[in-house]
PDB file of C-alpha atoms in Angstrom:
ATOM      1  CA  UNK A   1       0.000   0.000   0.000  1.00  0.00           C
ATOM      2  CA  UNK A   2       1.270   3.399  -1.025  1.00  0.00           C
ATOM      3  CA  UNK A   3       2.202   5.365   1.528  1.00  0.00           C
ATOM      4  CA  UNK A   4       3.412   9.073   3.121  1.00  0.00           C
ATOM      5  CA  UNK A   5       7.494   8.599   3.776  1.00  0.00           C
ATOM      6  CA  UNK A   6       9.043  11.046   5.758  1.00  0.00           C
ATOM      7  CA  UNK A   7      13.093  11.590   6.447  1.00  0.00           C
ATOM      8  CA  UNK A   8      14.834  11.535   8.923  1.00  0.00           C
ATOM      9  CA  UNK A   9      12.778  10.186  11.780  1.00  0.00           C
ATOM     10  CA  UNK A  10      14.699  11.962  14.457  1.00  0.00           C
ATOM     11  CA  UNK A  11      16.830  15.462  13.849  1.00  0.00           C
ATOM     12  CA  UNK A  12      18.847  17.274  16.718  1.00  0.00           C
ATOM     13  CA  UNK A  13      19.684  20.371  16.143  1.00  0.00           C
ATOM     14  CA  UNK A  14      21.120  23.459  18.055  1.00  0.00           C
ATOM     15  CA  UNK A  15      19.370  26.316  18.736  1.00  0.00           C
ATOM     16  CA  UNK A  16      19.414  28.828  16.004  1.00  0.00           C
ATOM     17  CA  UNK A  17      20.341  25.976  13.347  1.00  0.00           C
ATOM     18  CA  UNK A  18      18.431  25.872  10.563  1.00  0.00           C
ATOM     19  CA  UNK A  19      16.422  22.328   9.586  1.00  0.00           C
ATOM     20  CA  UNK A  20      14.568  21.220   6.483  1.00  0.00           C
ATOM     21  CA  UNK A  21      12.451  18.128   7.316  1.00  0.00           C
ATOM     22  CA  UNK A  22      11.551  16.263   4.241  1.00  0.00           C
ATOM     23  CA  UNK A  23       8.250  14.145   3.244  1.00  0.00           C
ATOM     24  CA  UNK A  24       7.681  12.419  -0.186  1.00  0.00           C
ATOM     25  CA  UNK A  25       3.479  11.863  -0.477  1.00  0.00           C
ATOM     26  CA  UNK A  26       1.862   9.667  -1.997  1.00  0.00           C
ATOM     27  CA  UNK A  27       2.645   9.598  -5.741  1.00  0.00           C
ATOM     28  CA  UNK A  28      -0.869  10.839  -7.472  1.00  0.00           C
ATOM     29  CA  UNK A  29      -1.630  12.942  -4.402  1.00  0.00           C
ATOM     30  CA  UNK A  30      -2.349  16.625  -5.101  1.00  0.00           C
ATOM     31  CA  UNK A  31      -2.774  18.637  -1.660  1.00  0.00           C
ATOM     32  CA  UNK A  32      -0.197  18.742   1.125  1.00  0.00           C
ATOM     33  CA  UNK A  33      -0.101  19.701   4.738  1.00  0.00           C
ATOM     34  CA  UNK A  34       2.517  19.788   7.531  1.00  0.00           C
ATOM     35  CA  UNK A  35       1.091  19.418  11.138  1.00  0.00           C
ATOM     36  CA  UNK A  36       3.216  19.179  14.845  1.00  0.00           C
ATOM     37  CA  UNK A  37       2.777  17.278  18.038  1.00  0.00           C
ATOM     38  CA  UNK A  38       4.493  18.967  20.797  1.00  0.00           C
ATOM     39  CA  UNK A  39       4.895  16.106  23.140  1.00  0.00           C
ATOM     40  CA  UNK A  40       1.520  15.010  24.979  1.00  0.00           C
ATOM     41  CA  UNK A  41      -0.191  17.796  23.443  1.00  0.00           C
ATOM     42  CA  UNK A  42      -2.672  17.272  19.973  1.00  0.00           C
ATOM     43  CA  UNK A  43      -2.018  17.565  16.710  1.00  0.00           C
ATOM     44  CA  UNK A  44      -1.749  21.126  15.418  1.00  0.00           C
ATOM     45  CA  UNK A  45      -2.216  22.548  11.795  1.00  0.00           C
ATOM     46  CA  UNK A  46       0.879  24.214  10.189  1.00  0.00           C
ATOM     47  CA  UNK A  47      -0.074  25.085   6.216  1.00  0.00           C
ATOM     48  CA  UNK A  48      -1.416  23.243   3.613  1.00  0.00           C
ATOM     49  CA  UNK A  49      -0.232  23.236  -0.055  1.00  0.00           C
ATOM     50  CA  UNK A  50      -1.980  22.707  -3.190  1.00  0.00           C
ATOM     51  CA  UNK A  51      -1.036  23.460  -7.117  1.00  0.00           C
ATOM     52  CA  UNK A  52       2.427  24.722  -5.798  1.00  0.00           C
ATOM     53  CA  UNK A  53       1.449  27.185  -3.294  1.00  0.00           C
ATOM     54  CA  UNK A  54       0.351  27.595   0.359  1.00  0.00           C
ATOM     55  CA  UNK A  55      -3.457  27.585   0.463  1.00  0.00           C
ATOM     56  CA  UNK A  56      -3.594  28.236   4.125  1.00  0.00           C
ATOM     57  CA  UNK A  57      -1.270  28.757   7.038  1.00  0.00           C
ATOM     58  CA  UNK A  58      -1.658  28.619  10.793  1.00  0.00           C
ATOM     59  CA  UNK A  59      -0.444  31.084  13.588  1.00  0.00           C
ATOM     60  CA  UNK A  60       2.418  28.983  14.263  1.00  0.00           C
ATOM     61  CA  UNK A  61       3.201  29.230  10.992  1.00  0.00           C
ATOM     62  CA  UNK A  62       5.256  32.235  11.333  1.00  0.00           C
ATOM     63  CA  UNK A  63       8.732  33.602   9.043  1.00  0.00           C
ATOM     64  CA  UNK A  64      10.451  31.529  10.534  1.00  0.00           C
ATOM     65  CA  UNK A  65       8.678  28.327   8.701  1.00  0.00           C
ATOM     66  CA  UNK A  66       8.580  27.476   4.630  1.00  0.00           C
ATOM     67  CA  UNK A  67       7.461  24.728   2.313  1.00  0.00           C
ATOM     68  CA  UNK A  68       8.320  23.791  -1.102  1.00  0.00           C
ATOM     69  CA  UNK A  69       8.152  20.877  -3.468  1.00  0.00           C
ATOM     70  CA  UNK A  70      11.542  21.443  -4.936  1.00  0.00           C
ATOM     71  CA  UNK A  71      10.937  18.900  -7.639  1.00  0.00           C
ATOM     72  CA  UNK A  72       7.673  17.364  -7.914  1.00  0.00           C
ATOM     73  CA  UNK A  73       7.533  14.589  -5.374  1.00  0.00           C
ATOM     74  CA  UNK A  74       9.403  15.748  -2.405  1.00  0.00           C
ATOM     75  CA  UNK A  75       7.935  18.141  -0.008  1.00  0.00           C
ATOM     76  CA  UNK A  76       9.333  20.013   2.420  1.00  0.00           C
ATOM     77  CA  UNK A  77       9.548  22.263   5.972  1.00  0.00           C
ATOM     78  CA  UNK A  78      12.363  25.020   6.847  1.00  0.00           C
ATOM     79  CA  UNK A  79      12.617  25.990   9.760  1.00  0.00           C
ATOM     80  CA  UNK A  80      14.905  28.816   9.178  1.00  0.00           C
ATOM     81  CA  UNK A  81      16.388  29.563  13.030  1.00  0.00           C
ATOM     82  CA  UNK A  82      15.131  27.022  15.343  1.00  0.00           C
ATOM     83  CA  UNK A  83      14.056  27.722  19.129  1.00  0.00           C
ATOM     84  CA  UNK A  84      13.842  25.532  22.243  1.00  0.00           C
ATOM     85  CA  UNK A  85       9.675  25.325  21.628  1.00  0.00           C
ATOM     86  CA  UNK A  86      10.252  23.950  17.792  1.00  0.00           C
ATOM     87  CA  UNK A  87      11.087  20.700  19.521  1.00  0.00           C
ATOM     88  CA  UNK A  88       7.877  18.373  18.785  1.00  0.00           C
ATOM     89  CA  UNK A  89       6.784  15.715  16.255  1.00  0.00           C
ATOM     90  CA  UNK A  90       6.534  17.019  12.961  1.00  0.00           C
ATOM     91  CA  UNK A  91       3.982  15.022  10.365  1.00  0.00           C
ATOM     92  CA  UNK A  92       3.619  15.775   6.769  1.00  0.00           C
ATOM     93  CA  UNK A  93       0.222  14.404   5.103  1.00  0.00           C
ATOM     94  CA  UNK A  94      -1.295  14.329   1.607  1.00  0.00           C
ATOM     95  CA  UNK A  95      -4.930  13.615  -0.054  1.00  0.00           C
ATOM     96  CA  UNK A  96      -5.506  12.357  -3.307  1.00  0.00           C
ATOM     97  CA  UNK A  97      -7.444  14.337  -6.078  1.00  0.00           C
ATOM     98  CA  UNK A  98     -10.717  12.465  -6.468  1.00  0.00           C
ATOM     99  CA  UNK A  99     -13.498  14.783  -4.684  1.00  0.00           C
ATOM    100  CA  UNK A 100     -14.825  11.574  -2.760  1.00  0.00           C
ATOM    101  CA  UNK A 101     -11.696  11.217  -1.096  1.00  0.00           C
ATOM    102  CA  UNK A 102     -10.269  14.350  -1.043  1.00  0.00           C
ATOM    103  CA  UNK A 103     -10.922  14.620   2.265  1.00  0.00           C
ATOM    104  CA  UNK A 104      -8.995  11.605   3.499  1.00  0.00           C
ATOM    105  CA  UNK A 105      -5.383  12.488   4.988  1.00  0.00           C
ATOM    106  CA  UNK A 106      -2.450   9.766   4.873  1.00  0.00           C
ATOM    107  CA  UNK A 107      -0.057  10.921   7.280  1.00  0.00           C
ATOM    108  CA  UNK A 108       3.806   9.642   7.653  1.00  0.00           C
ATOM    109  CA  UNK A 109       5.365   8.334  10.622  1.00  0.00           C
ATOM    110  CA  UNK A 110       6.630  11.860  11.650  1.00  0.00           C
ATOM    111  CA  UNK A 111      10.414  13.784  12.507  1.00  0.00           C
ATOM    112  CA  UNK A 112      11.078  13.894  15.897  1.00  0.00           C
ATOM    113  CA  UNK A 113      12.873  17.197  16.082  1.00  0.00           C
ATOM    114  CA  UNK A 114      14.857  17.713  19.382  1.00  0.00           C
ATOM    115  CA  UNK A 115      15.936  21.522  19.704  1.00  0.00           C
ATOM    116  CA  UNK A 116      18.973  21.468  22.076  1.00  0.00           C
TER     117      UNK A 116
ATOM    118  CA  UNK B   1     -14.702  28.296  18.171  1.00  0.00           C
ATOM    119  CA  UNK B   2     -12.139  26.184  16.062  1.00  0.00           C
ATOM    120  CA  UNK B   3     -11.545  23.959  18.733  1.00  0.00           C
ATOM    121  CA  UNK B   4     -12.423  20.349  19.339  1.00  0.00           C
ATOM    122  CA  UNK B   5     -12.749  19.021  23.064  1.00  0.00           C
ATOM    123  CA  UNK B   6     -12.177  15.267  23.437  1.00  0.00           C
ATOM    124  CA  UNK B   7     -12.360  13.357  26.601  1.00  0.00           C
ATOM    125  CA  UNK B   8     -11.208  10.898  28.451  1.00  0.00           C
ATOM    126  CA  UNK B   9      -7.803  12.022  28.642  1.00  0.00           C
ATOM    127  CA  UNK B  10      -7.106   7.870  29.261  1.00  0.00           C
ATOM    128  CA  UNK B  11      -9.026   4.819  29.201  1.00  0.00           C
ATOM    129  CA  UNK B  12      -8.766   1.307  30.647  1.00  0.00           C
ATOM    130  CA  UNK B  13     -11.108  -0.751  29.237  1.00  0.00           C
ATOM    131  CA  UNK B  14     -11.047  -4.900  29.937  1.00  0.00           C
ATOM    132  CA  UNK B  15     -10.825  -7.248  26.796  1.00  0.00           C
ATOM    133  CA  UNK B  16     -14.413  -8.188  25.484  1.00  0.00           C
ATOM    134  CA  UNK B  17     -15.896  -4.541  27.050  1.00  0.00           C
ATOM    135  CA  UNK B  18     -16.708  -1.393  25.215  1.00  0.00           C
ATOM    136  CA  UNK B  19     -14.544   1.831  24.708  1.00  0.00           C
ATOM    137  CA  UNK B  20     -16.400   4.606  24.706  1.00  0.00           C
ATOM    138  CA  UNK B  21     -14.867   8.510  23.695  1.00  0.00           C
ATOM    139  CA  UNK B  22     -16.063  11.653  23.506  1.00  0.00           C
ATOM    140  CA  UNK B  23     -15.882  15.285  21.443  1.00  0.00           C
ATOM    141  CA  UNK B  24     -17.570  18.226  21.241  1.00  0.00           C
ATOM    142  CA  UNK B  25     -17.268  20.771  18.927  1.00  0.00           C
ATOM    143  CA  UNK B  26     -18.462  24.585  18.335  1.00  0.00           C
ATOM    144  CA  UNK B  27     -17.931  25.341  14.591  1.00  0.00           C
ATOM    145  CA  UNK B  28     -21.182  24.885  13.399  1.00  0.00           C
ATOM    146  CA  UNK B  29     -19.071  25.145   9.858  1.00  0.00           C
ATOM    147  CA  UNK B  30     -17.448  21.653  10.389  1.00  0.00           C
ATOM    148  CA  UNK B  31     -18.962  18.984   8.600  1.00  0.00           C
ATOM    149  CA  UNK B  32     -16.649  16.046   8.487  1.00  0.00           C
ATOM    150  CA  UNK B  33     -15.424  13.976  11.219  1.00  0.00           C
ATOM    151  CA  UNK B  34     -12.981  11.338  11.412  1.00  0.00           C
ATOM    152  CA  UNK B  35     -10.948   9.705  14.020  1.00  0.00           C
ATOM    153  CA  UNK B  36      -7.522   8.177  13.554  1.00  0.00           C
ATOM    154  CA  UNK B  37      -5.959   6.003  15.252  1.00  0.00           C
ATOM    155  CA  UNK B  38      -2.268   5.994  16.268  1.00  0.00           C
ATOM    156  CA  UNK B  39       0.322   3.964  17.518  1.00  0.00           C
ATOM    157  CA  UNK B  40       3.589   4.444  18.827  1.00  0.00           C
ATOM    158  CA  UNK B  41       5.935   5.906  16.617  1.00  0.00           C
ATOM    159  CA  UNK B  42       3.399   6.217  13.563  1.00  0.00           C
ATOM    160  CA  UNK B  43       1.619   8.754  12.165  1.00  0.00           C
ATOM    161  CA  UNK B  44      -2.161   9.193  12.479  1.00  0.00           C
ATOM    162  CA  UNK B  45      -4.480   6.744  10.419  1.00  0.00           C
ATOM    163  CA  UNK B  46      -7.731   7.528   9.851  1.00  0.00           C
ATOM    164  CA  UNK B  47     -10.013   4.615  11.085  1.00  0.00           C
ATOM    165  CA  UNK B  48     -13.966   6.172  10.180  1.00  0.00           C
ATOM    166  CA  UNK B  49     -15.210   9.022   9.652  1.00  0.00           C
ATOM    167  CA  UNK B  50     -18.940  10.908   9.552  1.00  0.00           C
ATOM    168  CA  UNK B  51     -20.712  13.591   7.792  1.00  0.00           C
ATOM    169  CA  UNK B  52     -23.038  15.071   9.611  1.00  0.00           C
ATOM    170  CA  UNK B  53     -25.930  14.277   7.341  1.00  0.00           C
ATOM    171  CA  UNK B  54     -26.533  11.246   9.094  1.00  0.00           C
ATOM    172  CA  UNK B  55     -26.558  10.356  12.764  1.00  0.00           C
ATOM    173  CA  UNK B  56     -24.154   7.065  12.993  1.00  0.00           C
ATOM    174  CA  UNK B  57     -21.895   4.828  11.047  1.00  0.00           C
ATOM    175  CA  UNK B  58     -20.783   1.589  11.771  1.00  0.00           C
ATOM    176  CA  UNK B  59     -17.357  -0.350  10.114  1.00  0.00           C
ATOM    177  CA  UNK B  60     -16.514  -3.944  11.820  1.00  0.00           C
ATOM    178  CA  UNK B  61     -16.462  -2.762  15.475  1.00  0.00           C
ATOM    179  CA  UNK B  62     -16.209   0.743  15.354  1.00  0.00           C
ATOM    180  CA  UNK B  63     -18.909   3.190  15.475  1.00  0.00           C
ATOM    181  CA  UNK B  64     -19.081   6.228  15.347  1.00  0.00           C
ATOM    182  CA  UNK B  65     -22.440   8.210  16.644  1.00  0.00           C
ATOM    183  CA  UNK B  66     -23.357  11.826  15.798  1.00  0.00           C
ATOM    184  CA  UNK B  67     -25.759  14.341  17.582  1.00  0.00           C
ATOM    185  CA  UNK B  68     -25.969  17.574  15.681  1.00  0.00           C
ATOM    186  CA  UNK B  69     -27.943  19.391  17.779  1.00  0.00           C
ATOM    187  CA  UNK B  70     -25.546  19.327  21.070  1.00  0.00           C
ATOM    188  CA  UNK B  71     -22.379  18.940  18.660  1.00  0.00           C
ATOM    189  CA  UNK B  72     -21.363  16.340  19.945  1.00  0.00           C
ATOM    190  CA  UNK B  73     -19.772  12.939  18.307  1.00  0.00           C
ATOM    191  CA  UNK B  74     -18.498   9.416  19.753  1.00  0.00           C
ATOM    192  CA  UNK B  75     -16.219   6.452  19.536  1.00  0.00           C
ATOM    193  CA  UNK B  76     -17.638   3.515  20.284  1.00  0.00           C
ATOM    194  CA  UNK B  77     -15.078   0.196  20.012  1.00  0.00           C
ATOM    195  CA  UNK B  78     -17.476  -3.090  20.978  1.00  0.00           C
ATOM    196  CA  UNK B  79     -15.868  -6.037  21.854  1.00  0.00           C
ATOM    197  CA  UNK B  80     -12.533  -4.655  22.565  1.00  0.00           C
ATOM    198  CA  UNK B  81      -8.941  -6.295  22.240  1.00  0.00           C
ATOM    199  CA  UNK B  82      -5.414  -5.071  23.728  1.00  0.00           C
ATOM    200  CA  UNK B  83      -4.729  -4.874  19.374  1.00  0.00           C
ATOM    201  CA  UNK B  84      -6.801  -1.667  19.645  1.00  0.00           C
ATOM    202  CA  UNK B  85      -4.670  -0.157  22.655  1.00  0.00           C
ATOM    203  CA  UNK B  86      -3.545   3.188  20.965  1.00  0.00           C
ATOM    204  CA  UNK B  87      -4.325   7.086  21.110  1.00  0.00           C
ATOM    205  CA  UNK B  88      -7.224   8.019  19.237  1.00  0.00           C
ATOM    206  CA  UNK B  89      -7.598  11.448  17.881  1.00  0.00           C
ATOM    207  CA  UNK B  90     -10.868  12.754  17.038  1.00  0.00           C
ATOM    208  CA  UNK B  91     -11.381  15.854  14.120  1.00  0.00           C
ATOM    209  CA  UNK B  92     -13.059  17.985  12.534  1.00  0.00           C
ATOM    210  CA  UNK B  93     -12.881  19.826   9.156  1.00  0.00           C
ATOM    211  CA  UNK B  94     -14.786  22.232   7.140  1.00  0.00           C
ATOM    212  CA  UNK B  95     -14.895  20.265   3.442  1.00  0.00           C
ATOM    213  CA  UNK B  96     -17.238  22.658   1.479  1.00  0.00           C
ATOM    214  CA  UNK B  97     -15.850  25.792   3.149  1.00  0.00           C
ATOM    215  CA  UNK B  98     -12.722  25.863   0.943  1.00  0.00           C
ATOM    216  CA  UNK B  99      -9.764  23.969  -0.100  1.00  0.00           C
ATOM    217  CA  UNK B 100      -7.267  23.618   2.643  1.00  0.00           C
ATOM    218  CA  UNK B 101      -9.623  20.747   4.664  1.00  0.00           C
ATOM    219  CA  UNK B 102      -7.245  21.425   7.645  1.00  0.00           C
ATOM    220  CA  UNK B 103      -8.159  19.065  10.271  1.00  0.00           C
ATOM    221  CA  UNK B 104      -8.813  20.233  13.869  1.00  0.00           C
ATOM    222  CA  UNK B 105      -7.553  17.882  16.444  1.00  0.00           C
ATOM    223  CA  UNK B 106      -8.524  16.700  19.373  1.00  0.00           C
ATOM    224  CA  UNK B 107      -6.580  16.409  22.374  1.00  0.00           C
ATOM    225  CA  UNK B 108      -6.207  12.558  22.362  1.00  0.00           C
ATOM    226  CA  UNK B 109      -7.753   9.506  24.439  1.00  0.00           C
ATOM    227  CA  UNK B 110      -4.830   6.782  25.328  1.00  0.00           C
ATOM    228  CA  UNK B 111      -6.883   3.785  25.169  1.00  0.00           C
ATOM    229  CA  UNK B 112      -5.393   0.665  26.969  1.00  0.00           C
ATOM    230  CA  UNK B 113      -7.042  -2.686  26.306  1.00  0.00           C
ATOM    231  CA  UNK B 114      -6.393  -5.239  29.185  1.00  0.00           C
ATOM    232  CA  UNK B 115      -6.056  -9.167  28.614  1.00  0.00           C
TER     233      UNK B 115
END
């Protein structure tokens, strides 16, 4: 069964660092979204992406974040200057184009990102 | 209003018994509702899902039930096995209100079956 891969599954970083976590969706899939799990806490929105450009973007979502899909099956989060609160679980997800499933999300197994 | 309040926080239910969780929404604008299921160190996977246009669905054991009125919805697992111990995330989403279909989270139930 196809499914949402994301790289790496665990990323330290320093404070300050910059990270790019990467996702490659499902291969016919059309929309895109990055949520987080801080640790014990829900699932939170970040953006969604469709047709090559952010369709909708949370308040975490600050400058500090950006997505691309450098090349047509890989998708990707920046997080330009990390801070301590970044640290959570970081799931990309993707829904396919028919309009009677549009509405079902795949998610990948997540990044654990650990801001030291 | 774009929040989704889901309780228990944890659950212990005995194998054979019935797990039973609970949201509550206020967007009257949300009109699809899953719940996924997730297990440690995997993503979310959706396991059923409602539109509000009718008042339950049932797959295998799992069941969800919907009152519009008190927006409210439910998990109901019958006949439940330690396979099923996970968190379980209910959501919400606006489908016809544009093209994002963000889903709203809940806060999570951490559902332990016992042998």
């Amino acid at each position: 069964e196809p499914e949402v891969t994301q790289t790496p599954s665990h990323q330290v970083t320093q404070m300050g660092q910059e990270v790019i976590l990467r996702c490659v969706p499902i291969s016919n899939h059309l929309y895109f979204y990055w949520y987080r799990q801080i640790l014990g806490q829900k699932v939170e929105f970040l953006v969604s992406f469709y047709n090559n450009e952010i369709s909708e973007k949370s308040e975490i979502f600050d400058d500090q974040f950006s997505v691309e899909r450098p090349d047509g099956s890989n998708f990707t989060l920046k997080i330009r200057s990390t801070k301590l609160e970044d640290s959570a679980m970081y799931f990309c997800a993707s829904t396919p184009p028919m309009s009677g499933t549009k509405n079902i999300q795949y998610f990948g197994a997540g990044t654990r990102l650990s801001v030291l | 209003q774009q929040q989704v309040k889901q309780s228990p926080q944890s659950l212990i239910v005995q194998k054979g018994g019935i797990s039973i969780i609970n949201c509550a929404y206020e967007n009257t604008a949300f009109d699809y509702f899953p719940w996924y299921q997730q297990f440690p160190g995997k993503g979310p996977a959706l396991l059923i899902a409602i539109r509000p246009d009718v008042s339950e669905k049932k797959e295998g054991r799992f069941t969800i039930s919907f009152n519009k009125s008190a927006k409210q919805f439910s998990l109901h697992i019958m006949d439940s096995q330690p396979g099923d111990s996970a968190t379980y995330f209910c959501a919400a989403s606006n489908l016809s209100g544009g093209a994002t279909n963000k889903l709203i989270f809940g806060t999570g139930t951490l559902l332990a079956v016992q042998p």
